[in-house]
mmCIF file of C-alpha atoms and ligand atoms in Angstrom:
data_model
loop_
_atom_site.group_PDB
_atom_site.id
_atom_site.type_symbol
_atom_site.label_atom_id
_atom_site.label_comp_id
_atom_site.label_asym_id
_atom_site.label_seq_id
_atom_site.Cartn_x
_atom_site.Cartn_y
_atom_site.Cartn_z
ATOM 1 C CA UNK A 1 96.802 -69.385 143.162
ATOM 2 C CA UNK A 2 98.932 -69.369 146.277
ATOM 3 C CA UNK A 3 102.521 -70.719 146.830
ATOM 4 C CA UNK A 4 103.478 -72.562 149.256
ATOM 5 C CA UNK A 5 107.461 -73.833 149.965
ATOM 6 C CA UNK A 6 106.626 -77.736 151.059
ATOM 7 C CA UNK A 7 109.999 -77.881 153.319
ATOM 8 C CA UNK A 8 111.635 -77.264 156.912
ATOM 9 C CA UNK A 9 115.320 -76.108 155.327
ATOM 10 C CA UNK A 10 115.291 -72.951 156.624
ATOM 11 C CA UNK A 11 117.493 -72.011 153.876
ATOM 12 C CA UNK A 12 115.244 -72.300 150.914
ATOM 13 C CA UNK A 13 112.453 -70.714 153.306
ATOM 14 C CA UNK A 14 115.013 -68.004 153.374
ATOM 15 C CA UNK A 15 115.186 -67.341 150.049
ATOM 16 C CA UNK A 16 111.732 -68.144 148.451
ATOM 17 C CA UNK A 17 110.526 -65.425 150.826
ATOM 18 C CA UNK A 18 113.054 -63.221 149.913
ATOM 19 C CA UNK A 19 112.587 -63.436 146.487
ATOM 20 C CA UNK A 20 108.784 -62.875 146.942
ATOM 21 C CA UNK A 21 108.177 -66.366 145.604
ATOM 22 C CA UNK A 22 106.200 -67.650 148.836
ATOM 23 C CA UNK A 23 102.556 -67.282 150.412
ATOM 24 C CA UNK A 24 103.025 -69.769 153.008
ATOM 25 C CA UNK A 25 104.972 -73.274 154.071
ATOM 26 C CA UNK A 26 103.749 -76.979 154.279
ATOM 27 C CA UNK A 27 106.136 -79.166 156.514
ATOM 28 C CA UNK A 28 105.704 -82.998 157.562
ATOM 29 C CA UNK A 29 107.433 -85.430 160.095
ATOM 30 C CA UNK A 30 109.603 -86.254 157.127
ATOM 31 C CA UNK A 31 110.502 -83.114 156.190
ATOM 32 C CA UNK A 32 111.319 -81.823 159.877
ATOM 33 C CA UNK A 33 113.106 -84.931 160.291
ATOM 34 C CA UNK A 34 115.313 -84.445 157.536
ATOM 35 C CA UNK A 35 116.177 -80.364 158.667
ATOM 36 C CA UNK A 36 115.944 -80.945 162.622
ATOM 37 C CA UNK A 37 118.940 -82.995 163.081
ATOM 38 C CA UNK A 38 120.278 -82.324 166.565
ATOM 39 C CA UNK A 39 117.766 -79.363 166.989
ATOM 40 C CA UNK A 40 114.429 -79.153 168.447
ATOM 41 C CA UNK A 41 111.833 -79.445 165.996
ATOM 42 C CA UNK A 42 109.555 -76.740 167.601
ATOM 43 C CA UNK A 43 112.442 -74.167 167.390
ATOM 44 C CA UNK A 44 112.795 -75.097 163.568
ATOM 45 C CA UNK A 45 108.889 -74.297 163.518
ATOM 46 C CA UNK A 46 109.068 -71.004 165.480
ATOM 47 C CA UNK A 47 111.953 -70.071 162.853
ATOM 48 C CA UNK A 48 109.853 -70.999 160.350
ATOM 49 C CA UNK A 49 107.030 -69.237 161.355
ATOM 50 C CA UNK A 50 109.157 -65.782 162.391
ATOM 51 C CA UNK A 51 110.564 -66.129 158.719
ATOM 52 C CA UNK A 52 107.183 -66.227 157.006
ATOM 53 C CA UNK A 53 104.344 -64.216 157.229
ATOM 54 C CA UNK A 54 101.582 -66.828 155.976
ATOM 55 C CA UNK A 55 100.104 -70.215 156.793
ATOM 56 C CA UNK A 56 102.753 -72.318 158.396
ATOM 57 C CA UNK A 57 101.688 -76.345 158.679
ATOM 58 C CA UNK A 58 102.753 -78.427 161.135
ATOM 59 C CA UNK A 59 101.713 -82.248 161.799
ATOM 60 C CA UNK A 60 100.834 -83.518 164.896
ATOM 61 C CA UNK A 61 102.658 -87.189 165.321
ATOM 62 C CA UNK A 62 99.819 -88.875 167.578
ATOM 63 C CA UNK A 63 97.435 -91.279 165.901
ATOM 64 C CA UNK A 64 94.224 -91.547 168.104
ATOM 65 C CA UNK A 65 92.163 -87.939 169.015
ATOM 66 C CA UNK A 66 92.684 -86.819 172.408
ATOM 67 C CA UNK A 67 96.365 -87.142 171.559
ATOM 68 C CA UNK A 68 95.948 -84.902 168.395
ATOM 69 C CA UNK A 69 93.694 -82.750 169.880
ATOM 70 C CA UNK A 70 96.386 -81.940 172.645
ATOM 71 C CA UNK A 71 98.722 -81.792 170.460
ATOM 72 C CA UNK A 72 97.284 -79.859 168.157
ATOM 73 C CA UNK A 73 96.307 -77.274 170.644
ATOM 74 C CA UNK A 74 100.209 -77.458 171.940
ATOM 75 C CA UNK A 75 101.377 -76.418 167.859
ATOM 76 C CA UNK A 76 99.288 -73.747 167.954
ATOM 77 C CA UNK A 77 100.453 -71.969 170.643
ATOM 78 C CA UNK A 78 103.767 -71.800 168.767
ATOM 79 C CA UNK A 79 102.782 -68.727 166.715
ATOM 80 C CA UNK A 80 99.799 -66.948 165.296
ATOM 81 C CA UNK A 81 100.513 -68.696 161.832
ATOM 82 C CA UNK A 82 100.474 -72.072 162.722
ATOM 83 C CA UNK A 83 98.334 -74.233 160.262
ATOM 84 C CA UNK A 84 97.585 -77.655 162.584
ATOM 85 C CA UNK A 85 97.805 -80.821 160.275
ATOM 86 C CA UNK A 86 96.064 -83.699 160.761
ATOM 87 C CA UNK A 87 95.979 -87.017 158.933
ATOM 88 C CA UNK A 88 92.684 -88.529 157.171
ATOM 89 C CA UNK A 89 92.150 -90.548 159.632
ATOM 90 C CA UNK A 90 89.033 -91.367 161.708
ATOM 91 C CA UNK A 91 90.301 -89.792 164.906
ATOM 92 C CA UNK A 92 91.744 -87.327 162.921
ATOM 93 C CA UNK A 93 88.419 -85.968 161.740
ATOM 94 C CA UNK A 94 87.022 -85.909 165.422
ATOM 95 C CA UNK A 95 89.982 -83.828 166.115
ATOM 96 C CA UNK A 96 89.770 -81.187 163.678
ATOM 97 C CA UNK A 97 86.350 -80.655 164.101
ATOM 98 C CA UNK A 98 86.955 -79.730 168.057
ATOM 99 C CA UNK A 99 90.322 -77.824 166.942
ATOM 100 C CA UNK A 100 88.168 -75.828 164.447
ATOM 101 C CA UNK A 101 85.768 -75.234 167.281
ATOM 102 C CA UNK A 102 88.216 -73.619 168.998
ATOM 103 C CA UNK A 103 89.347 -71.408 166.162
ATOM 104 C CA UNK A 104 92.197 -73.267 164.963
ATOM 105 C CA UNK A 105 92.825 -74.043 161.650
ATOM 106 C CA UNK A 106 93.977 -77.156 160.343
ATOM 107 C CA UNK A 107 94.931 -79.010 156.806
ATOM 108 C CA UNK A 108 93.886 -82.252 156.574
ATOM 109 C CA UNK A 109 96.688 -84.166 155.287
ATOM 110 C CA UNK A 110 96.831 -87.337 153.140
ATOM 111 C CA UNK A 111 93.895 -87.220 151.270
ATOM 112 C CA UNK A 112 93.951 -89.470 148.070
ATOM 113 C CA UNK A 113 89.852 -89.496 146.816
ATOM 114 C CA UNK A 114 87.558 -86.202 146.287
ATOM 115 C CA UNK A 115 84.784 -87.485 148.649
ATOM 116 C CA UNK A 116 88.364 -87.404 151.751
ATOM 117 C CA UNK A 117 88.240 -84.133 150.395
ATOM 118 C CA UNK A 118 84.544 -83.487 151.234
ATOM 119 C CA UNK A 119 84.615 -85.575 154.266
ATOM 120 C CA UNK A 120 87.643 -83.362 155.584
ATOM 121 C CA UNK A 121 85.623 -80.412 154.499
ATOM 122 C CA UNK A 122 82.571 -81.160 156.553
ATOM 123 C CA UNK A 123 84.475 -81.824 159.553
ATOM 124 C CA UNK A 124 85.939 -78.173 159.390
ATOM 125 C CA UNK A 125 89.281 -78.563 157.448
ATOM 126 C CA UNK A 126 90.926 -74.698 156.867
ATOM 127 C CA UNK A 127 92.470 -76.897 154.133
ATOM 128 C CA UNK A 128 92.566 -80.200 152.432
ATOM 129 C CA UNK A 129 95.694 -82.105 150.626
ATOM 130 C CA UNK A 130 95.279 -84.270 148.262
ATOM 131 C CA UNK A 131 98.738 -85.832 147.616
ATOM 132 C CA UNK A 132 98.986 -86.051 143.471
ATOM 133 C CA UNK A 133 102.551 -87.369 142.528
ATOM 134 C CA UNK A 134 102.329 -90.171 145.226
ATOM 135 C CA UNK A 135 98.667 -90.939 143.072
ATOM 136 C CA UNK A 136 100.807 -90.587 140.189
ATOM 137 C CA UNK A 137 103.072 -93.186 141.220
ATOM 138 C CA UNK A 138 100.552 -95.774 141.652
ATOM 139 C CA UNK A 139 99.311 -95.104 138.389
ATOM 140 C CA UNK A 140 96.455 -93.162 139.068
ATOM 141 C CA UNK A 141 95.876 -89.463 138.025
ATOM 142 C CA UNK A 142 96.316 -87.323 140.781
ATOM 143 C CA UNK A 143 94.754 -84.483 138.565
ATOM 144 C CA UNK A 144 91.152 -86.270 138.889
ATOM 145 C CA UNK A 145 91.011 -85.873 142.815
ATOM 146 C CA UNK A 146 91.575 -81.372 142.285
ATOM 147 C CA UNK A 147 88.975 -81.874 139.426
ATOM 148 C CA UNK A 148 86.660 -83.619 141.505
ATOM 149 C CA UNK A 149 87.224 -82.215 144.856
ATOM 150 C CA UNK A 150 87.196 -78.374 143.447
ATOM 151 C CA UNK A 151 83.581 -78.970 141.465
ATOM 152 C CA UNK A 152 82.371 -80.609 144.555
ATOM 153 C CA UNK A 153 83.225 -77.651 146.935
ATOM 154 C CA UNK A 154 82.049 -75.240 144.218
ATOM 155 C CA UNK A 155 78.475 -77.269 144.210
ATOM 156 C CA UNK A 156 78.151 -76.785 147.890
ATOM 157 C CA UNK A 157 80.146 -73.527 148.329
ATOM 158 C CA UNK A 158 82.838 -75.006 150.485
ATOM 159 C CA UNK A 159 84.973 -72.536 151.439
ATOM 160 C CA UNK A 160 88.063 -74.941 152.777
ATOM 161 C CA UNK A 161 90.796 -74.221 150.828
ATOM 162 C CA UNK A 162 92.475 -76.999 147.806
ATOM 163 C CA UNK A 163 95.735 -77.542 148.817
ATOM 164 C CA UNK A 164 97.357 -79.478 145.835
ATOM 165 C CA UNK A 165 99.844 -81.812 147.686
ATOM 166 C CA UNK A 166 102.878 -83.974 146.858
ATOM 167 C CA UNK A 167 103.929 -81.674 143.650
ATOM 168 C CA UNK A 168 106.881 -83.308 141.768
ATOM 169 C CA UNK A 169 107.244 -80.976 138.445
ATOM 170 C CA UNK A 170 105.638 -77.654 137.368
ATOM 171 C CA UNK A 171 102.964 -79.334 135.273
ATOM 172 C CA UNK A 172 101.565 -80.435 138.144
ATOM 173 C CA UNK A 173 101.383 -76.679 139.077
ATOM 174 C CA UNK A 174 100.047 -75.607 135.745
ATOM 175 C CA UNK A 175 97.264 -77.954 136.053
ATOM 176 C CA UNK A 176 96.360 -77.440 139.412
ATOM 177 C CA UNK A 177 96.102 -73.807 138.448
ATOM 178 C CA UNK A 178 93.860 -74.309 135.301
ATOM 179 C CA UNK A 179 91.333 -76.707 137.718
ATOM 180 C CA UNK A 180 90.707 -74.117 140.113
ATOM 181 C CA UNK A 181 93.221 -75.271 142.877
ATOM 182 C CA UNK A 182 93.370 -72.392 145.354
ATOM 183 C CA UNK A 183 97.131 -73.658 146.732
ATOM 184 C CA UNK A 184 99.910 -75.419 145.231
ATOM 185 C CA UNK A 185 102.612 -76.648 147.996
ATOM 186 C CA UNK A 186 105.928 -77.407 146.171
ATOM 187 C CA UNK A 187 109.172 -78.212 147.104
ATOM 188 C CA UNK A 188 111.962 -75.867 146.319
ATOM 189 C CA UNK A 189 113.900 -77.607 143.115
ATOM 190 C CA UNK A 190 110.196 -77.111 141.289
ATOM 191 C CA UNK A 191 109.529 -73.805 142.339
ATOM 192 C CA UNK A 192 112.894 -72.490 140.872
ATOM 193 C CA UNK A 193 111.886 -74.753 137.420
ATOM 194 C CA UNK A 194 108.384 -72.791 137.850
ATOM 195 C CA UNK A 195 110.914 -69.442 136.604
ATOM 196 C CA UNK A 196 112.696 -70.929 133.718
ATOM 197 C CA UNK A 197 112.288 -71.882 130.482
ATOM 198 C CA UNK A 198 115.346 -72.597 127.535
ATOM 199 C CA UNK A 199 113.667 -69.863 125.179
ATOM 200 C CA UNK A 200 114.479 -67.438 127.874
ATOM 201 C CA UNK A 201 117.918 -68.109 128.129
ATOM 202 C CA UNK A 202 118.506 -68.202 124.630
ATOM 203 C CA UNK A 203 116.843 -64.650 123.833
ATOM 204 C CA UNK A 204 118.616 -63.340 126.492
ATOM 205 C CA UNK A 205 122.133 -64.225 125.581
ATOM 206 C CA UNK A 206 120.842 -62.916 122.484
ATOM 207 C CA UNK A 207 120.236 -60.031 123.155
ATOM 208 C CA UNK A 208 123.140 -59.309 125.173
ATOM 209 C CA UNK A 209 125.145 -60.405 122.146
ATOM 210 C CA UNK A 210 123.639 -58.509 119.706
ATOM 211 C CA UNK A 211 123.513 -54.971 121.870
ATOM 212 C CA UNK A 212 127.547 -55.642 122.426
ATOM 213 C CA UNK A 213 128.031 -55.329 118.835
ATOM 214 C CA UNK A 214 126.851 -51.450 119.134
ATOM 215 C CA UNK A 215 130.397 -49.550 118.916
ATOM 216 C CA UNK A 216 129.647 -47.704 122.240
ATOM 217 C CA UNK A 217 126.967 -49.799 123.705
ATOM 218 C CA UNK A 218 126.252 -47.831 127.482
ATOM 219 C CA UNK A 219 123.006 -48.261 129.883
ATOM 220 C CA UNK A 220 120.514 -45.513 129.579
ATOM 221 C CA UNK A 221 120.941 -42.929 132.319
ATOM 222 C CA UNK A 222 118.008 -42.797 134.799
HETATM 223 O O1 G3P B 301 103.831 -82.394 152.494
HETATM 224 C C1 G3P B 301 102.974 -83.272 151.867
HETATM 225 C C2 G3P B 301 103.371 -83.662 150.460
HETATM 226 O O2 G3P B 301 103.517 -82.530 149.673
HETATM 227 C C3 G3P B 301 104.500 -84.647 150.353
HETATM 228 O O3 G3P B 301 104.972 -84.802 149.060
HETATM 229 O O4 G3P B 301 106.721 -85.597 147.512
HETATM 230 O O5 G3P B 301 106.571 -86.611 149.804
HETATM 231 O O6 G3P B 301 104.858 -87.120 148.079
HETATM 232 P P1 G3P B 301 105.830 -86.111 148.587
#
């Protein structure tokens, strides 16, 4: 399964990628809007995309297709990473079929139901999001759209990618995993709780306790 950092703080780009933790990065008009403050969101995409070497989303803000479409094309000049994303919308879908004619890719964005999924899918989506903790909050399982959506694609041999979406805690990970999700985009506070578990901490002050007991304890000598 692939990581990716859902977020447009350049620091916690900066260090899930150095830490190796990263694949690629999912942003969204919120999340630029909450990083960009004075600065121009397309330089905090260019950073983004110089800092990561893998799939970099960016939404498009226009609602009806031409718009998207020009739009679109305009985000993927930005770099050679640039993931175009596009709402599940009906314009939307005319877009991202012409924007996968022309060899872009694009992640179709918002998707709440399996058959978005599909629909998405058909109309060339690179990838598809299906938003589970926002399902979640309505009461609904989120969980049932990456069941759904990733036995659909395997009856048909879809090859657009499972993006699970909207990630609150690392269950959601675990599960999205064990269904067959090929990407889980996460914000940064759960992928550091993806590292850590109590019994962890515990052995290891254990053992760091127990090997200072050792009347000369020293580090063995590469
Ligand atoms: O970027 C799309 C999605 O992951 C947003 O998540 O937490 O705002 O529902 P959230």
């Amino acid at each position: 399964m692939k990581f990716f950092l859902d977020t447009a703080d350049l620091g916690e780009i900066r260090w899930a990628e150095q830490a190796g933790l990263i694949d690629g990065v999912t942003t969204n008009p919120t999340l630029i809007a909450k990083s960009a403050g004075d600065v121009d969101p397309t330089d905090i995409l260019k950073e983004i995309c110089s800092l990561v070497d893998g799939p970099i989303s960016a939404e498009v803000v226009a609602v009806e297709t031409e718009e998207m479409y020009t739009e679109g094309k305009a985000l993927a000049q930005l770099a050679d990473n640039i993931v175009v994303k596009i709402p599940m919308i009906e314009d939307g879908l005319v877009a991202v079929r012409r924007l996968s004619a022309d060899g872009i890719r694009v992640n179709v964005t918002l998707c709440f139901s399996s058959v978005q999924c599909l629909v998405a899918a058909k109309a060339g989506a690179a990838y598809v999001s299906p938003f589970l903790g926002r399902l979640d909050d309505i009461g609904h399982d989120g969980m049932d759209v990456i069941r759904e959506t990733r036995a659909i694609f395997d009856n048909y041999d879809i090859e657009t990618e499972l993006l699970a979406a909207s990630i609150r805690h690392p269950r959601h990970v675990t599960e999205a995993a064990l269904l067959g999700a090929d990407v889980a985009t996460m914000p940064a506070p759960v992928l550091r709780k993806l590292l850590l578990h109590p019994l962890t901490d515990r052995g290891l002050d254990r053992f760091l306790s127990d090997w200072s007991k050792i009347a000369h304890p020293s580090k063995v000598e590469v």
